[in-house]
């Protein structure tokens, strides 16, 4: 069990406080390496804005942990967390179908997240296991395909 505590710590002028705990399990009940992470982190963005992330995830290394090559590694992630802005819940995220990350692919290849936010709720589905940058966002009865690579570029601007 490893705990990281942040006090009087800042990056790029933003103050970070809180803690993160990781419990590494060499071999879980199914024989796979596992990491359970719990976070309660606050970021003082500016003098008027604080963001908090509180929640937990579990990441299981289901393939490739017995080789030296990272290209055959596969991870499954479950969990849930909340994001708050100035103490007000902005977003609640629950992984409803485990997220599958194959290190040979740049993107998540499958899994589903339910996201309930202050402006609405939606489902983000990463697909059927195909290595692509496509995900489907479902809002009510409406589905929209999005390109994850393009989304990442738009966020960076």
PDB file of C-alpha atoms in Angstrom:
ATOM      1  CA  UNK A   1       0.000   0.000   0.000  1.00  0.00           C
ATOM      2  CA  UNK A   2       1.471   3.330  -1.088  1.00  0.00           C
ATOM      3  CA  UNK A   3      -0.021   6.700  -0.159  1.00  0.00           C
ATOM      4  CA  UNK A   4       1.001   9.977  -1.771  1.00  0.00           C
ATOM      5  CA  UNK A   5       0.014  13.118   0.115  1.00  0.00           C
ATOM      6  CA  UNK A   6       0.150  16.562  -1.440  1.00  0.00           C
ATOM      7  CA  UNK A   7       0.694  19.592   0.803  1.00  0.00           C
ATOM      8  CA  UNK A   8       2.152  22.919  -0.276  1.00  0.00           C
ATOM      9  CA  UNK A   9       2.714  21.419  -3.738  1.00  0.00           C
ATOM     10  CA  UNK A  10       2.166  23.340  -6.967  1.00  0.00           C
ATOM     11  CA  UNK A  11       2.617  22.826 -10.684  1.00  0.00           C
ATOM     12  CA  UNK A  12       2.376  25.675 -13.212  1.00  0.00           C
ATOM     13  CA  UNK A  13       1.017  27.992 -10.537  1.00  0.00           C
ATOM     14  CA  UNK A  14      -1.749  25.595  -9.468  1.00  0.00           C
ATOM     15  CA  UNK A  15      -1.786  24.306  -5.910  1.00  0.00           C
ATOM     16  CA  UNK A  16      -2.479  20.597  -5.451  1.00  0.00           C
ATOM     17  CA  UNK A  17      -3.605  19.145  -2.138  1.00  0.00           C
ATOM     18  CA  UNK A  18      -5.030  15.820  -1.018  1.00  0.00           C
ATOM     19  CA  UNK A  19      -3.994  12.213  -1.234  1.00  0.00           C
ATOM     20  CA  UNK A  20      -3.832   9.233  -3.537  1.00  0.00           C
ATOM     21  CA  UNK A  21      -3.512   5.662  -2.294  1.00  0.00           C
ATOM     22  CA  UNK A  22      -2.451   2.697  -4.427  1.00  0.00           C
ATOM     23  CA  UNK A  23      -2.772  -0.897  -3.374  1.00  0.00           C
ATOM     24  CA  UNK A  24      -0.734  -3.157  -5.660  1.00  0.00           C
ATOM     25  CA  UNK A  25      -1.744  -6.806  -5.677  1.00  0.00           C
ATOM     26  CA  UNK A  26       0.789  -9.132  -7.271  1.00  0.00           C
ATOM     27  CA  UNK A  27      -1.814 -11.793  -8.051  1.00  0.00           C
ATOM     28  CA  UNK A  28      -5.554 -11.279  -7.571  1.00  0.00           C
ATOM     29  CA  UNK A  29      -8.107 -14.119  -7.239  1.00  0.00           C
ATOM     30  CA  UNK A  30      -7.884 -14.705 -11.003  1.00  0.00           C
ATOM     31  CA  UNK A  31      -4.068 -14.706 -10.968  1.00  0.00           C
ATOM     32  CA  UNK A  32      -3.567 -11.263 -12.539  1.00  0.00           C
ATOM     33  CA  UNK A  33      -1.662  -8.222 -11.231  1.00  0.00           C
ATOM     34  CA  UNK A  34      -4.026  -5.518 -10.012  1.00  0.00           C
ATOM     35  CA  UNK A  35      -3.805  -1.924  -8.790  1.00  0.00           C
ATOM     36  CA  UNK A  36      -6.567  -0.369  -6.722  1.00  0.00           C
ATOM     37  CA  UNK A  37      -6.359   3.423  -6.591  1.00  0.00           C
ATOM     38  CA  UNK A  38      -8.244   5.837  -4.379  1.00  0.00           C
ATOM     39  CA  UNK A  39      -8.007   9.615  -4.980  1.00  0.00           C
ATOM     40  CA  UNK A  40      -9.120  12.670  -3.083  1.00  0.00           C
ATOM     41  CA  UNK A  41      -7.304  15.525  -4.829  1.00  0.00           C
ATOM     42  CA  UNK A  42      -8.005  19.278  -4.882  1.00  0.00           C
ATOM     43  CA  UNK A  43      -6.501  21.665  -7.416  1.00  0.00           C
ATOM     44  CA  UNK A  44      -6.635  25.387  -6.754  1.00  0.00           C
ATOM     45  CA  UNK A  45      -6.895  26.563 -10.365  1.00  0.00           C
ATOM     46  CA  UNK A  46      -6.890  30.261  -9.561  1.00  0.00           C
ATOM     47  CA  UNK A  47      -7.874  32.349  -6.548  1.00  0.00           C
ATOM     48  CA  UNK A  48     -11.583  31.741  -7.254  1.00  0.00           C
ATOM     49  CA  UNK A  49     -11.702  28.187  -8.616  1.00  0.00           C
ATOM     50  CA  UNK A  50     -10.989  24.828  -7.009  1.00  0.00           C
ATOM     51  CA  UNK A  51     -11.515  21.453  -8.662  1.00  0.00           C
ATOM     52  CA  UNK A  52     -11.778  18.214  -6.694  1.00  0.00           C
ATOM     53  CA  UNK A  53     -11.641  14.628  -7.910  1.00  0.00           C
ATOM     54  CA  UNK A  54     -12.771  11.977  -5.449  1.00  0.00           C
ATOM     55  CA  UNK A  55     -13.140   8.305  -6.311  1.00  0.00           C
ATOM     56  CA  UNK A  56     -11.563   4.960  -6.956  1.00  0.00           C
ATOM     57  CA  UNK A  57     -10.462   2.752  -9.827  1.00  0.00           C
ATOM     58  CA  UNK A  58      -9.240  -0.804 -10.209  1.00  0.00           C
ATOM     59  CA  UNK A  59      -6.866  -1.697 -13.059  1.00  0.00           C
ATOM     60  CA  UNK A  60      -6.153  -5.351 -13.858  1.00  0.00           C
ATOM     61  CA  UNK A  61      -3.262  -6.416 -16.115  1.00  0.00           C
ATOM     62  CA  UNK A  62      -4.930  -9.318 -17.964  1.00  0.00           C
ATOM     63  CA  UNK A  63      -2.416  -9.997 -20.717  1.00  0.00           C
ATOM     64  CA  UNK A  64       1.269  -9.483 -21.445  1.00  0.00           C
ATOM     65  CA  UNK A  65       2.432  -9.338 -17.838  1.00  0.00           C
ATOM     66  CA  UNK A  66       4.566 -12.418 -18.474  1.00  0.00           C
ATOM     67  CA  UNK A  67       6.574 -10.901 -21.367  1.00  0.00           C
ATOM     68  CA  UNK A  68       9.066  -8.066 -21.712  1.00  0.00           C
ATOM     69  CA  UNK A  69       7.226  -6.541 -24.683  1.00  0.00           C
ATOM     70  CA  UNK A  70       4.701  -3.812 -23.790  1.00  0.00           C
ATOM     71  CA  UNK A  71       2.864  -4.224 -27.111  1.00  0.00           C
ATOM     72  CA  UNK A  72       0.981  -7.305 -25.898  1.00  0.00           C
ATOM     73  CA  UNK A  73      -0.104  -5.753 -22.585  1.00  0.00           C
ATOM     74  CA  UNK A  74      -3.855  -5.448 -21.950  1.00  0.00           C
ATOM     75  CA  UNK A  75      -5.499  -3.661 -19.002  1.00  0.00           C
ATOM     76  CA  UNK A  76      -9.111  -3.637 -17.785  1.00  0.00           C
ATOM     77  CA  UNK A  77     -10.257  -0.705 -15.655  1.00  0.00           C
ATOM     78  CA  UNK A  78     -13.368  -0.267 -13.494  1.00  0.00           C
ATOM     79  CA  UNK A  79     -14.331   2.415 -11.014  1.00  0.00           C
ATOM     80  CA  UNK A  80     -16.169   5.640 -10.330  1.00  0.00           C
ATOM     81  CA  UNK A  81     -15.380   9.219  -9.329  1.00  0.00           C
ATOM     82  CA  UNK A  82     -16.863  12.654  -8.870  1.00  0.00           C
ATOM     83  CA  UNK A  83     -15.544  15.990 -10.118  1.00  0.00           C
ATOM     84  CA  UNK A  84     -16.490  19.082  -8.139  1.00  0.00           C
ATOM     85  CA  UNK A  85     -15.919  22.756  -8.876  1.00  0.00           C
ATOM     86  CA  UNK A  86     -15.865  25.014  -5.831  1.00  0.00           C
ATOM     87  CA  UNK A  87     -17.574  22.223  -3.873  1.00  0.00           C
ATOM     88  CA  UNK A  88     -20.442  21.803  -6.357  1.00  0.00           C
ATOM     89  CA  UNK A  89     -20.770  18.454  -8.156  1.00  0.00           C
ATOM     90  CA  UNK A  90     -20.003  18.974 -11.857  1.00  0.00           C
ATOM     91  CA  UNK A  91     -19.717  15.403 -13.060  1.00  0.00           C
ATOM     92  CA  UNK A  92     -20.173  11.892 -11.722  1.00  0.00           C
ATOM     93  CA  UNK A  93     -18.500   9.138 -13.751  1.00  0.00           C
ATOM     94  CA  UNK A  94     -19.134   5.396 -13.438  1.00  0.00           C
ATOM     95  CA  UNK A  95     -17.457   2.771 -15.606  1.00  0.00           C
ATOM     96  CA  UNK A  96     -20.386   0.458 -16.348  1.00  0.00           C
ATOM     97  CA  UNK A  97     -18.540  -1.905 -18.693  1.00  0.00           C
ATOM     98  CA  UNK A  98     -14.819  -2.305 -17.962  1.00  0.00           C
ATOM     99  CA  UNK A  99     -12.570  -0.125 -20.110  1.00  0.00           C
ATOM    100  CA  UNK A 100     -10.154  -2.198 -22.177  1.00  0.00           C
ATOM    101  CA  UNK A 101      -6.789  -0.698 -23.051  1.00  0.00           C
ATOM    102  CA  UNK A 102      -4.518  -2.651 -25.378  1.00  0.00           C
ATOM    103  CA  UNK A 103      -1.080  -1.075 -25.400  1.00  0.00           C
ATOM    104  CA  UNK A 104      -0.733  -1.889 -29.103  1.00  0.00           C
ATOM    105  CA  UNK A 105      -3.514   0.672 -29.697  1.00  0.00           C
ATOM    106  CA  UNK A 106      -3.449   4.393 -28.944  1.00  0.00           C
ATOM    107  CA  UNK A 107      -7.086   4.453 -27.797  1.00  0.00           C
ATOM    108  CA  UNK A 108      -9.386   2.517 -25.520  1.00  0.00           C
ATOM    109  CA  UNK A 109     -10.838  -0.333 -27.599  1.00  0.00           C
ATOM    110  CA  UNK A 110     -13.981  -1.100 -25.585  1.00  0.00           C
ATOM    111  CA  UNK A 111     -15.905  -0.248 -22.460  1.00  0.00           C
ATOM    112  CA  UNK A 112     -18.649   2.101 -21.362  1.00  0.00           C
ATOM    113  CA  UNK A 113     -18.840   5.074 -19.017  1.00  0.00           C
ATOM    114  CA  UNK A 114     -21.986   6.694 -17.647  1.00  0.00           C
ATOM    115  CA  UNK A 115     -21.415  10.393 -17.076  1.00  0.00           C
ATOM    116  CA  UNK A 116     -23.905  12.489 -15.167  1.00  0.00           C
ATOM    117  CA  UNK A 117     -23.104  16.158 -15.321  1.00  0.00           C
ATOM    118  CA  UNK A 118     -24.472  19.500 -14.311  1.00  0.00           C
ATOM    119  CA  UNK A 119     -25.535  20.130 -17.923  1.00  0.00           C
ATOM    120  CA  UNK A 120     -26.889  16.637 -18.645  1.00  0.00           C
ATOM    121  CA  UNK A 121     -26.183  12.934 -18.665  1.00  0.00           C
ATOM    122  CA  UNK A 122     -24.682  10.781 -21.348  1.00  0.00           C
ATOM    123  CA  UNK A 123     -23.101   7.415 -22.084  1.00  0.00           C
ATOM    124  CA  UNK A 124     -19.676   7.126 -23.699  1.00  0.00           C
ATOM    125  CA  UNK A 125     -19.087   3.782 -25.469  1.00  0.00           C
ATOM    126  CA  UNK A 126     -15.576   3.022 -26.729  1.00  0.00           C
ATOM    127  CA  UNK A 127     -16.637   0.220 -29.081  1.00  0.00           C
ATOM    128  CA  UNK A 128     -16.392  -3.483 -29.726  1.00  0.00           C
ATOM    129  CA  UNK A 129     -12.653  -4.074 -29.363  1.00  0.00           C
ATOM    130  CA  UNK A 130     -11.556  -2.577 -32.678  1.00  0.00           C
ATOM    131  CA  UNK A 131      -8.468  -0.373 -32.515  1.00  0.00           C
ATOM    132  CA  UNK A 132      -9.804   2.961 -33.757  1.00  0.00           C
ATOM    133  CA  UNK A 133     -10.340   6.493 -32.520  1.00  0.00           C
ATOM    134  CA  UNK A 134     -14.136   6.194 -32.623  1.00  0.00           C
ATOM    135  CA  UNK A 135     -16.494   6.313 -29.653  1.00  0.00           C
ATOM    136  CA  UNK A 136     -20.254   6.748 -29.474  1.00  0.00           C
ATOM    137  CA  UNK A 137     -21.903   9.313 -27.210  1.00  0.00           C
ATOM    138  CA  UNK A 138     -25.526   8.594 -26.317  1.00  0.00           C
ATOM    139  CA  UNK A 139     -27.691  11.395 -24.944  1.00  0.00           C
ATOM    140  CA  UNK A 140     -31.222  10.167 -24.322  1.00  0.00           C
ATOM    141  CA  UNK A 141     -32.241   8.400 -27.542  1.00  0.00           C
ATOM    142  CA  UNK A 142     -29.685  10.229 -29.722  1.00  0.00           C
ATOM    143  CA  UNK A 143     -26.347   8.639 -30.624  1.00  0.00           C
ATOM    144  CA  UNK A 144     -23.400  10.562 -32.047  1.00  0.00           C
ATOM    145  CA  UNK A 145     -20.106   9.123 -33.223  1.00  0.00           C
ATOM    146  CA  UNK A 146     -17.036  11.098 -32.153  1.00  0.00           C
ATOM    147  CA  UNK A 147     -13.377  10.864 -33.095  1.00  0.00           C
ATOM    148  CA  UNK A 148     -11.204  10.638 -29.993  1.00  0.00           C
ATOM    149  CA  UNK A 149      -8.031  11.801 -31.750  1.00  0.00           C
ATOM    150  CA  UNK A 150      -9.781  14.908 -33.005  1.00  0.00           C
ATOM    151  CA  UNK A 151     -11.298  15.551 -29.585  1.00  0.00           C
ATOM    152  CA  UNK A 152      -7.864  15.369 -27.987  1.00  0.00           C
ATOM    153  CA  UNK A 153      -6.507  17.892 -30.520  1.00  0.00           C
ATOM    154  CA  UNK A 154      -9.430  20.270 -29.902  1.00  0.00           C
ATOM    155  CA  UNK A 155      -8.938  20.119 -26.131  1.00  0.00           C
ATOM    156  CA  UNK A 156      -5.230  20.975 -26.458  1.00  0.00           C
ATOM    157  CA  UNK A 157      -5.937  24.197 -28.421  1.00  0.00           C
TER     158      UNK A 157
END
